[in-house]
Structures are given as structure tokens and as C-alpha cells.
Amino acid sequence: MKLSHELTWRGFVNQSTMSDLTALDRGKLTFYHGYDAASDSLTIGNLAALMMDKCFLRHGHKAIFLTGGATSLIGDPGGKDSERSLQAADVIKSNIEKITVQIKRLFGSDALIINNLDWFQEIKLLDFLRDIGKHFSMTPLVQRDYIAKRMGEHGSGISYAEFSYTILQGYDFLKLFEDHNVTLQLAGSDQWGNGISGVELVRRVKSAEVHVLSCPLIVNKSTGQKFGKTEAGAIWLDPNKTSVFKFYQYWLNVDDESALDYLKIFTELDKTAIEKLITSFKQNPAGRLAQKTLAHEVTKLVHGSDQTAKVEQVTEVLFGEQDFFKLSEPEIKILRSELTNIKLQKDSAQTLIKAQLATSISDAQRLITEGAISVNGMKLEINQDPEWRSGSNLVKRGKNNFAIVQRD
């Protein structure tokens, strides 16, 4: 499949200055994709854009990943109703170091990562205003939706610092064109206006034609929320912010329609493999093959095969038929970190209350009588103590409530 066709099939095409995307199929180019450093980790929303980058690399194009060491000090006003809080330079530097590790993990030797602070910290203000600022007309800038909204009657206003963001990003494109012959910017749809600034600046300064291609921002179809957000917050690539177990569970629990879309966006499975998988899934939706494949592929991509195998084993114990005692110590450690973890109490009812699986002794007795409680896979019987093994024991209430009970 040619690149232009793959981008369209996977759902990566939103807007482009290119009149004909098939131009991407002729010859090789160098593109850049910028990543904000406002946080110390990328999210799965960023991962969608990174997967678009992977498409280009698979087809032989060269990538430059631009981290915003300078622009993140200002903050992008796009999509914001009020002024961002400025972050300290040392925080931005630390964020870039952590994001760089994540990008290198995904792309290996294909990752050429550049920080735009490298050039902005050397620029003199008057030179920048004379050489770059003069090429930007105020009229189209103030008409951009996010700026017009902030400057309108009920808007919160916008500082010159945030207003200048699009000029800084435009200069990024010019600098990368001059130094690395970059002729294409990839971006999310919220960066379209900033991308146009770069295209226009290169045209004015260098009389050269460059382009921008944006991918749509993904929205969770079942909630209407911006993709990657839950009630608990964003889903991060950093396992210290979103554990590998929770990361895997997020993908495993997406709705059917979304799972079929996400297989195209978030995995490197080819069209033949995905269409075959979709056919099998539709024959037996209850088997959740789409979600299981999606969770496996994305977790493996971000966290590696070893961690993926561990969380799959743990998931089988919690929600499948896997024997708890077949788990390795590292796998049990995952459970201890994710579930309520208590010491064995004087009796089963007190243990269930301490584990927050029952609210009272009578509630605990009712649950046991109804057969709703199991210990290490065995149903707990009323007036019968379970076989508590030395070390960790898995207690389950119903289908989705668990605790680890430690017996010395």
C-alpha cells in the first residue's frame, strides 16, 4: 500500500496544503513533528501523532522530532480559554529529557531529536523582529479562531507572549528547512494555524514551497471527550504516571466501534491482518478479539513484550480462568501495586471489611452466603475458613472487585 493510501485508510488525514497527497508517494522527503514539553510525559493522544510519523518512516521518509524547549516556555494559546501558567526553565528541561526517552523507545535509531531552544537562545530580539516579524501580517493572526475568541468582548485576553507563539513556531519550520531541508510539517489539527505560519514564512523568506499535513484530534466516541482522558485524568506513556496494568486495561475496555478504529491508528498491523481480525471479531464480538489484540499491540509497542506478557497473565487471573498461584513473583507484585493490599484479619468477615469488599459483618456474611466471594479461585463458604496460603492470597467479590490478603 502506498503512503498516501495508508494515511487515508488509517484515518491520519485531516487538512493539508498539498493539493494531491499522492505526491508523498514520489521520492523521499524530510518532515518534522513538534512535541510540546509542558508535561513530563507524552499521552496516548500524542501516541496517535507518533503513529502517523511511523507511517512515513515505514515508507522511507526521514523524521525530525522537535521538542519545544523554547516554545514551551511561552505556551501555545491554541485551545485555551485563558493564559497558561508559565513553567520554569529547569522544569521544561527536565520534561524534554523524559519525553526524549519515550520517543527514542518508540523509534530507536530513527529518532533524530532537536530542541528549538538551540537556536532561539542565540537570537537577538531586534534581529528577530526585523528579519522574521516583518513577514507576519497582524490581520490574519488576529482573525484566527482561538485568538479572536480570547480578544473578543467576553474573552479573557491574550498576552503578547502567547500571541507570538505562532511566529516562533513558524520560525522553527524556516530553521529546519535551512538546516535539514525539511519540506513537510506533520501536526495535530489544533496546530493547523501554526503550521500555515511556517509554510508562509518559508515562502516569503526562501521563495520555496513547503507543506503541512494535519491529523484529526481523536475523540472518544462513547464519551465525547478528547481521546486519552478518563475520569481519573490522562493516559500517560510513562509507567510511573499510568501503570502498565492500567495502560493495558484502558485499551482492553474500549467499546467495539472504537476498538476497530484504534487498530488502524495505534498498531502497525497491516490492512490484510486488520481486515481479517475485524471479520473474526464480528463473528464473535463477545470474544473481544479486537480489544485483546489492540491492548496487546499498543502495550507491547510502548512498554515492551516482557511487561505486556506480565499484565496479560495478571488479567487472566483477575478476569479469566488462570490460576493465581501460577503467577510469578513479578506478576504478583503488579497485583499488589494495583489492588487493595491488607494483612489477614482474625476472621473472614473482618478480612472482607478491611479489604473494602464488605461494609459490615452482616454484609460480609450475606456476600459469602450468596457465593459472591472467592479466595484463590475457591468459593468461600459460610462458617468455613478458607485455606489462606502463606504470602499473597487473591480475594475476589463478584467479577470486578479484588484485594490481596497477606498471610505471614
Short mmCIF file of C-alpha atoms in Angstrom, two decimals:
data_model
loop_
_atom_site.label_atom_id
_atom_site.label_comp_id
_atom_site.label_asym_id
_atom_site.label_seq_id
_atom_site.Cartn_x
_atom_site.Cartn_y
_atom_site.Cartn_z
CA MET A 1 0.00 0.00 0.00
CA LYS A 2 1.33 3.44 -0.93
CA LEU A 3 1.82 6.04 1.78
CA SER A 4 -0.97 8.34 0.61
CA HIS A 5 -3.41 5.41 0.67
CA GLU A 6 -2.22 4.16 4.06
CA LEU A 7 -2.55 7.59 5.68
CA THR A 8 -6.12 7.88 4.42
CA TRP A 9 -7.06 4.30 5.35
CA ARG A 10 -5.69 4.65 8.88
CA GLY A 11 -7.51 7.96 9.40
CA PHE A 12 -4.49 10.24 9.65
CA VAL A 13 -5.56 12.86 7.10
CA ASN A 14 -7.36 16.00 8.23
CA GLN A 15 -6.08 19.09 6.36
CA SER A 16 -3.14 19.65 4.06
CA THR A 17 -1.62 22.39 1.96
CA MET A 18 -0.84 19.66 -0.57
CA SER A 19 -3.44 19.54 -3.34
CA ASP A 20 -2.56 15.94 -4.11
CA LEU A 21 -1.36 13.58 -1.37
CA THR A 22 -0.04 11.12 -3.94
CA ALA A 23 2.97 13.45 -4.21
CA LEU A 24 4.09 11.73 -1.00
CA ASP A 25 4.48 8.51 -2.99
CA ARG A 26 7.06 10.06 -5.31
CA GLY A 27 10.56 10.46 -3.88
CA LYS A 28 11.68 10.83 -0.27
CA LEU A 29 11.45 13.86 1.98
CA THR A 30 12.36 15.02 5.47
CA PHE A 31 9.48 16.00 7.73
CA TYR A 32 9.30 17.34 11.24
CA HIS A 33 6.80 16.91 14.03
CA GLY A 34 6.88 19.13 17.10
CA TYR A 35 6.07 17.97 20.62
CA ASP A 36 5.18 20.26 23.50
CA ALA A 37 7.18 19.97 26.72
CA ALA A 38 4.53 21.32 29.07
CA SER A 39 4.36 17.91 30.76
CA ASP A 40 6.96 15.32 31.75
CA SER A 41 5.31 12.60 29.67
CA LEU A 42 3.52 12.13 26.40
CA THR A 43 -0.04 10.80 26.41
CA ILE A 44 -1.82 8.32 24.15
CA GLY A 45 -3.21 11.38 22.37
CA ASN A 46 0.39 12.16 21.38
CA LEU A 47 0.84 8.50 20.51
CA ALA A 48 -1.68 8.83 17.68
CA ALA A 49 0.50 11.51 16.09
CA LEU A 50 3.61 9.39 16.64
CA MET A 51 1.93 6.51 14.82
CA MET A 52 1.41 8.81 11.84
CA ASP A 53 5.15 9.52 11.97
CA LYS A 54 5.78 5.79 11.89
CA CYS A 55 3.81 5.53 8.65
CA PHE A 56 6.18 7.98 6.97
CA LEU A 57 9.24 6.15 8.28
CA ARG A 58 7.98 2.80 7.04
CA HIS A 59 7.79 4.33 3.57
CA GLY A 60 11.38 5.57 3.67
CA HIS A 61 10.94 9.22 4.66
CA LYS A 62 13.18 10.86 7.27
CA ALA A 63 11.85 12.24 10.56
CA ILE A 64 12.93 15.07 12.83
CA PHE A 65 11.24 15.25 16.23
CA LEU A 66 11.28 18.80 17.53
CA THR A 67 10.97 19.34 21.26
CA GLY A 68 9.81 22.78 22.33
CA GLY A 69 12.45 23.86 24.81
CA ALA A 70 11.82 27.47 23.75
CA THR A 71 8.17 27.46 22.69
CA SER A 72 7.11 25.56 25.82
CA LEU A 73 8.47 28.46 27.88
CA ILE A 74 5.80 30.61 26.19
CA GLY A 75 2.92 28.17 25.83
CA ASP A 76 0.63 27.54 22.89
CA PRO A 77 -2.63 29.52 23.26
CA GLY A 78 -4.45 27.18 20.88
CA GLY A 79 -7.44 25.50 22.51
CA LYS A 80 -7.06 27.52 25.72
CA ASP A 81 -9.65 29.95 27.03
CA SER A 82 -7.20 31.72 29.31
CA GLU A 83 -3.49 32.38 29.73
CA ARG A 84 -1.29 29.39 30.52
CA SER A 85 0.75 29.37 33.72
CA LEU A 86 4.40 29.75 32.80
CA GLN A 87 6.73 26.93 33.79
CA ALA A 88 10.30 27.33 34.97
CA ALA A 89 13.12 26.68 32.53
CA ASP A 90 14.52 23.81 34.61
CA VAL A 91 11.09 22.11 34.61
CA ILE A 92 10.87 22.37 30.81
CA LYS A 93 14.39 20.98 30.51
CA SER A 94 13.51 18.00 32.71
CA ASN A 95 10.30 17.41 30.76
CA ILE A 96 12.23 17.33 27.48
CA GLU A 97 14.69 14.79 28.84
CA LYS A 98 11.86 12.45 29.83
CA ILE A 99 9.93 12.91 26.57
CA THR A 100 13.12 12.26 24.61
CA VAL A 101 13.48 8.88 26.32
CA GLN A 102 9.92 7.98 25.31
CA ILE A 103 10.43 8.97 21.67
CA LYS A 104 13.70 7.03 21.46
CA ARG A 105 11.99 3.97 22.94
CA LEU A 106 9.42 4.08 20.15
CA PHE A 107 11.73 4.96 17.26
CA GLY A 108 15.22 3.83 18.21
CA SER A 109 17.91 4.94 15.77
CA ASP A 110 15.27 6.55 13.53
CA ALA A 111 14.74 9.29 16.12
CA LEU A 112 16.60 12.50 15.32
CA ILE A 113 15.51 14.76 18.16
CA ILE A 114 16.19 18.50 18.12
CA ASN A 115 15.38 21.16 20.71
CA ASN A 116 14.27 24.54 19.34
CA LEU A 117 15.92 26.24 22.32
CA ASP A 118 19.19 25.53 20.49
CA TRP A 119 18.52 28.41 18.10
CA PHE A 120 16.12 30.65 19.98
CA GLN A 121 18.53 31.19 22.87
CA GLU A 122 21.03 32.69 20.41
CA ILE A 123 18.63 35.05 18.64
CA LYS A 124 18.71 38.78 19.37
CA LEU A 125 15.32 40.43 19.78
CA LEU A 126 15.81 43.30 17.32
CA ASP A 127 17.22 40.97 14.67
CA PHE A 128 14.26 38.62 15.08
CA LEU A 129 11.71 41.43 14.79
CA ARG A 130 13.41 42.91 11.72
CA ASP A 131 14.20 39.65 9.91
CA ILE A 132 11.20 37.48 10.90
CA GLY A 133 8.49 39.62 12.47
CA LYS A 134 8.19 41.86 9.41
CA HIS A 135 6.96 38.87 7.36
CA PHE A 136 3.85 38.39 9.54
CA SER A 137 0.72 40.45 8.98
CA MET A 138 -1.35 41.13 12.08
CA THR A 139 -4.65 40.87 10.20
CA PRO A 140 -4.75 37.08 9.59
CA LEU A 141 -3.24 36.40 13.02
CA VAL A 142 -5.94 38.22 14.99
CA GLN A 143 -8.60 36.51 12.88
CA ARG A 144 -7.57 33.01 13.95
CA ASP A 145 -10.36 31.43 15.96
CA TYR A 146 -8.53 30.93 19.24
CA ILE A 147 -7.04 34.43 19.20
CA ALA A 148 -10.28 36.13 18.12
CA LYS A 149 -12.12 34.31 20.92
CA ARG A 150 -9.64 35.45 23.54
CA MET A 151 -9.70 39.05 22.25
CA GLY A 152 -13.49 39.22 21.87
CA GLU A 153 -15.95 41.00 24.14
CA HIS A 154 -16.18 38.20 26.69
CA GLY A 155 -12.69 36.78 26.14
CA SER A 156 -10.02 36.62 28.82
CA GLY A 157 -7.49 38.46 26.66
CA ILE A 158 -4.16 37.26 25.38
CA SER A 159 -0.65 38.37 26.25
CA TYR A 160 1.90 39.34 23.63
CA ALA A 161 3.93 36.33 24.75
CA GLU A 162 1.22 33.83 23.78
CA PHE A 163 0.27 35.86 20.72
CA SER A 164 3.86 35.49 19.48
CA TYR A 165 3.77 31.69 19.75
CA THR A 166 2.72 31.15 16.13
CA ILE A 167 5.62 33.34 14.92
CA LEU A 168 8.08 31.27 16.94
CA GLN A 169 6.70 28.03 15.52
CA GLY A 170 6.78 29.47 12.03
CA TYR A 171 10.46 30.20 12.51
CA ASP A 172 11.03 26.59 13.56
CA PHE A 173 9.93 25.49 10.09
CA LEU A 174 12.21 28.04 8.40
CA LYS A 175 15.20 26.99 10.51
CA LEU A 176 14.63 23.28 9.86
CA PHE A 177 14.19 23.98 6.14
CA GLU A 178 17.52 25.82 6.07
CA ASP A 179 19.49 23.34 8.18
CA HIS A 180 17.89 19.98 7.31
CA ASN A 181 15.93 20.54 4.10
CA VAL A 182 12.65 19.86 5.92
CA THR A 183 9.76 20.34 3.48
CA LEU A 184 6.81 18.97 5.46
CA GLN A 185 5.40 19.56 8.93
CA LEU A 186 3.15 16.92 10.49
CA ALA A 187 0.83 18.13 13.22
CA GLY A 188 -2.44 17.66 15.04
CA SER A 189 -5.41 19.59 13.71
CA ASP A 190 -5.09 22.09 16.57
CA GLN A 191 -1.71 23.12 15.12
CA TRP A 192 -3.02 23.90 11.63
CA GLY A 193 -2.73 27.67 12.01
CA ASN A 194 0.79 27.45 13.39
CA GLY A 195 1.74 25.16 10.50
CA ILE A 196 0.43 27.71 7.99
CA SER A 197 2.65 30.34 9.65
CA GLY A 198 5.68 28.21 8.86
CA VAL A 199 4.60 27.49 5.29
CA GLU A 200 4.08 31.22 4.62
CA LEU A 201 7.35 32.24 6.26
CA VAL A 202 9.43 29.80 4.20
CA ARG A 203 7.69 31.02 1.06
CA ARG A 204 8.38 34.68 1.88
CA VAL A 205 11.98 34.28 3.03
CA LYS A 206 13.19 31.48 0.76
CA SER A 207 10.71 31.58 -2.13
CA ALA A 208 10.30 27.84 -1.55
CA GLU A 209 7.26 25.61 -1.36
CA VAL A 210 6.81 23.56 1.81
CA HIS A 211 3.71 21.92 3.22
CA VAL A 212 1.83 20.96 6.36
CA LEU A 213 -0.32 17.88 6.90
CA SER A 214 -2.54 17.63 9.98
CA CYS A 215 -4.17 14.58 11.51
CA PRO A 216 -7.54 14.81 13.27
CA LEU A 217 -7.70 15.00 17.04
CA ILE A 218 -9.29 11.78 18.21
CA VAL A 219 -12.45 11.96 20.28
CA ASN A 220 -13.69 9.09 22.42
CA LYS A 221 -16.94 8.17 20.65
CA SER A 222 -18.59 6.79 23.76
CA THR A 223 -17.88 9.81 25.98
CA GLY A 224 -17.32 12.69 23.56
CA GLN A 225 -14.15 13.56 25.48
CA LYS A 226 -10.81 14.36 23.89
CA PHE A 227 -9.13 10.99 23.41
CA GLY A 228 -6.87 9.70 26.16
CA LYS A 229 -8.77 11.32 29.02
CA THR A 230 -10.70 9.43 31.69
CA GLU A 231 -12.41 10.45 34.91
CA ALA A 232 -9.05 9.90 36.59
CA GLY A 233 -7.17 12.03 34.04
CA ALA A 234 -4.91 11.47 31.05
CA ILE A 235 -3.48 8.11 30.00
CA TRP A 236 0.29 8.63 30.02
CA LEU A 237 3.12 6.73 28.34
CA ASP A 238 5.22 7.00 31.49
CA PRO A 239 4.54 3.88 33.63
CA ASN A 240 5.10 5.94 36.77
CA LYS A 241 2.10 8.10 35.84
CA THR A 242 -0.10 5.39 34.29
CA SER A 243 0.94 1.89 35.32
CA VAL A 244 1.44 -0.74 32.62
CA PHE A 245 -1.54 -2.63 34.07
CA LYS A 246 -3.87 0.40 33.87
CA PHE A 247 -2.50 1.22 30.40
CA TYR A 248 -3.35 -2.30 29.18
CA GLN A 249 -6.76 -2.21 30.84
CA TYR A 250 -7.62 1.08 29.15
CA TRP A 251 -7.28 -0.46 25.69
CA LEU A 252 -8.92 -3.70 26.76
CA ASN A 253 -12.05 -1.83 27.84
CA VAL A 254 -12.71 0.42 24.84
CA ASP A 255 -16.05 -0.02 23.09
CA ASP A 256 -16.37 -2.21 19.99
CA GLU A 257 -16.63 0.57 17.42
CA SER A 258 -13.64 2.45 18.82
CA ALA A 259 -11.53 -0.71 19.01
CA LEU A 260 -11.89 -1.29 15.26
CA ASP A 261 -10.80 2.31 14.54
CA TYR A 262 -7.93 2.21 17.02
CA LEU A 263 -6.46 -0.94 15.47
CA LYS A 264 -5.73 1.18 12.38
CA ILE A 265 -4.43 4.17 14.30
CA PHE A 266 -2.44 2.68 17.16
CA THR A 267 -0.97 -0.54 15.76
CA GLU A 268 1.42 -1.34 12.94
CA LEU A 269 -0.65 -4.31 11.79
CA ASP A 270 -1.16 -4.11 8.04
CA LYS A 271 -4.50 -3.81 6.24
CA THR A 272 -4.78 -7.54 5.48
CA ALA A 273 -4.18 -8.51 9.11
CA ILE A 274 -6.63 -5.94 10.45
CA GLU A 275 -9.39 -6.81 7.98
CA LYS A 276 -9.01 -10.50 8.84
CA LEU A 277 -9.15 -9.65 12.54
CA ILE A 278 -12.27 -7.50 12.06
CA THR A 279 -14.02 -10.35 10.26
CA SER A 280 -13.23 -12.73 13.13
CA PHE A 281 -14.33 -10.17 15.69
CA LYS A 282 -17.70 -9.58 14.03
CA GLN A 283 -18.38 -13.31 14.03
CA ASN A 284 -17.88 -13.40 17.81
CA PRO A 285 -17.96 -9.94 19.42
CA ALA A 286 -18.24 -11.47 22.89
CA GLY A 287 -14.74 -12.88 22.49
CA ARG A 288 -13.41 -9.30 22.36
CA LEU A 289 -10.62 -10.24 19.95
CA ALA A 290 -10.35 -6.64 18.72
CA GLN A 291 -9.82 -5.25 22.22
CA LYS A 292 -7.41 -8.01 23.23
CA THR A 293 -5.32 -7.54 20.09
CA LEU A 294 -5.38 -3.77 20.48
CA ALA A 295 -4.31 -3.92 24.13
CA HIS A 296 -1.55 -6.39 23.33
CA GLU A 297 -0.13 -4.45 20.37
CA VAL A 298 -0.19 -0.98 21.94
CA THR A 299 1.18 -2.10 25.30
CA LYS A 300 3.95 -4.05 23.57
CA LEU A 301 4.81 -1.00 21.47
CA VAL A 302 5.02 1.38 24.42
CA HIS A 303 6.21 -0.87 27.27
CA GLY A 304 7.79 -3.88 25.60
CA SER A 305 6.95 -7.57 25.24
CA ASP A 306 8.04 -8.61 28.73
CA GLN A 307 5.80 -6.13 30.58
CA THR A 308 2.93 -6.90 28.21
CA ALA A 309 3.17 -10.64 28.94
CA LYS A 310 3.09 -9.94 32.69
CA VAL A 311 -0.04 -7.78 32.60
CA GLU A 312 -1.76 -10.28 30.29
CA GLN A 313 -1.10 -13.03 32.82
CA VAL A 314 -2.40 -10.87 35.64
CA THR A 315 -5.51 -10.01 33.62
CA GLU A 316 -6.20 -13.70 33.01
CA VAL A 317 -6.07 -14.32 36.74
CA LEU A 318 -8.44 -11.47 37.52
CA PHE A 319 -10.94 -11.88 34.70
CA GLY A 320 -10.25 -15.29 33.18
CA GLU A 321 -9.54 -18.81 34.36
CA GLN A 322 -5.83 -18.53 35.13
CA ASP A 323 -4.70 -19.98 38.49
CA PHE A 324 -3.47 -17.23 40.84
CA PHE A 325 -0.62 -19.43 42.08
CA LYS A 326 0.81 -19.81 38.60
CA LEU A 327 1.77 -16.14 38.66
CA SER A 328 5.44 -15.31 39.09
CA GLU A 329 6.58 -13.02 41.89
CA PRO A 330 6.95 -10.02 39.48
CA GLU A 331 3.37 -10.63 38.31
CA ILE A 332 2.07 -10.83 41.87
CA LYS A 333 3.94 -7.59 42.56
CA ILE A 334 1.88 -5.95 39.82
CA LEU A 335 -1.30 -7.09 41.56
CA ARG A 336 -0.11 -5.82 44.93
CA SER A 337 0.57 -2.41 43.43
CA GLU A 338 -2.85 -2.19 41.75
CA LEU A 339 -5.20 -3.73 44.32
CA THR A 340 -6.09 -3.10 47.93
CA ASN A 341 -3.40 -4.91 49.90
CA ILE A 342 -4.06 -5.90 53.54
CA LYS A 343 -2.97 -8.34 56.21
CA LEU A 344 -5.18 -11.28 57.18
CA GLN A 345 -7.61 -10.38 59.98
CA LYS A 346 -8.97 -12.61 62.76
CA ASP A 347 -11.82 -13.99 60.60
CA SER A 348 -13.15 -13.89 57.04
CA ALA A 349 -15.77 -11.20 57.70
CA GLN A 350 -13.25 -8.83 59.27
CA THR A 351 -10.85 -9.53 56.41
CA LEU A 352 -13.50 -8.61 53.83
CA ILE A 353 -14.33 -5.39 55.69
CA LYS A 354 -10.66 -4.41 55.97
CA ALA A 355 -10.22 -5.13 52.24
CA GLN A 356 -13.20 -2.86 51.48
CA LEU A 357 -15.06 -5.77 49.87
CA ALA A 358 -17.82 -5.62 52.51
CA THR A 359 -19.27 -2.79 54.56
CA SER A 360 -20.17 -4.73 57.70
CA ILE A 361 -20.17 -8.20 59.26
CA SER A 362 -23.74 -8.80 58.09
CA ASP A 363 -22.84 -7.62 54.58
CA ALA A 364 -19.82 -9.95 54.55
CA GLN A 365 -21.97 -12.89 55.69
CA ARG A 366 -24.57 -12.11 53.01
CA LEU A 367 -21.91 -12.00 50.27
CA ILE A 368 -20.43 -15.30 51.43
CA THR A 369 -23.87 -16.93 51.60
CA GLU A 370 -24.66 -15.76 48.06
CA GLY A 371 -21.39 -17.27 46.78
CA ALA A 372 -20.04 -13.87 45.77
CA ILE A 373 -16.66 -14.27 47.49
CA SER A 374 -13.77 -16.47 46.38
CA VAL A 375 -10.28 -16.93 47.80
CA ASN A 376 -7.61 -18.04 45.36
CA GLY A 377 -10.32 -19.17 42.95
CA MET A 378 -12.32 -21.20 45.51
CA LYS A 379 -15.80 -20.09 46.61
CA LEU A 380 -15.89 -19.07 50.25
CA GLU A 381 -18.49 -20.95 52.31
CA ILE A 382 -20.31 -19.62 55.35
CA ASN A 383 -18.86 -20.83 58.68
CA GLN A 384 -15.91 -22.35 56.84
CA ASP A 385 -12.48 -20.73 56.92
CA PRO A 386 -10.73 -20.64 53.57
CA GLU A 387 -7.31 -22.09 53.01
CA TRP A 388 -5.14 -18.99 53.44
CA ARG A 389 -1.76 -19.73 52.00
CA SER A 390 1.44 -18.20 53.28
CA GLY A 391 2.23 -14.97 51.44
CA SER A 392 -0.20 -13.39 48.98
CA ASN A 393 -3.82 -14.51 48.51
CA LEU A 394 -6.29 -13.19 45.95
CA VAL A 395 -9.79 -12.39 47.21
CA LYS A 396 -12.49 -11.66 44.67
CA ARG A 397 -16.01 -10.26 45.09
CA GLY A 398 -18.20 -10.70 42.05
CA LYS A 399 -16.49 -10.11 38.73
CA ASN A 400 -14.62 -6.85 39.18
CA ASN A 401 -13.68 -6.32 42.84
CA PHE A 402 -10.42 -7.69 44.20
CA ALA A 403 -7.96 -7.48 47.06
CA ILE A 404 -4.68 -9.08 48.04
CA VAL A 405 -4.57 -10.54 51.52
CA GLN A 406 -1.18 -11.24 53.06
CA ARG A 407 -0.75 -14.12 55.48
CA ASP A 408 2.52 -14.26 57.39
#
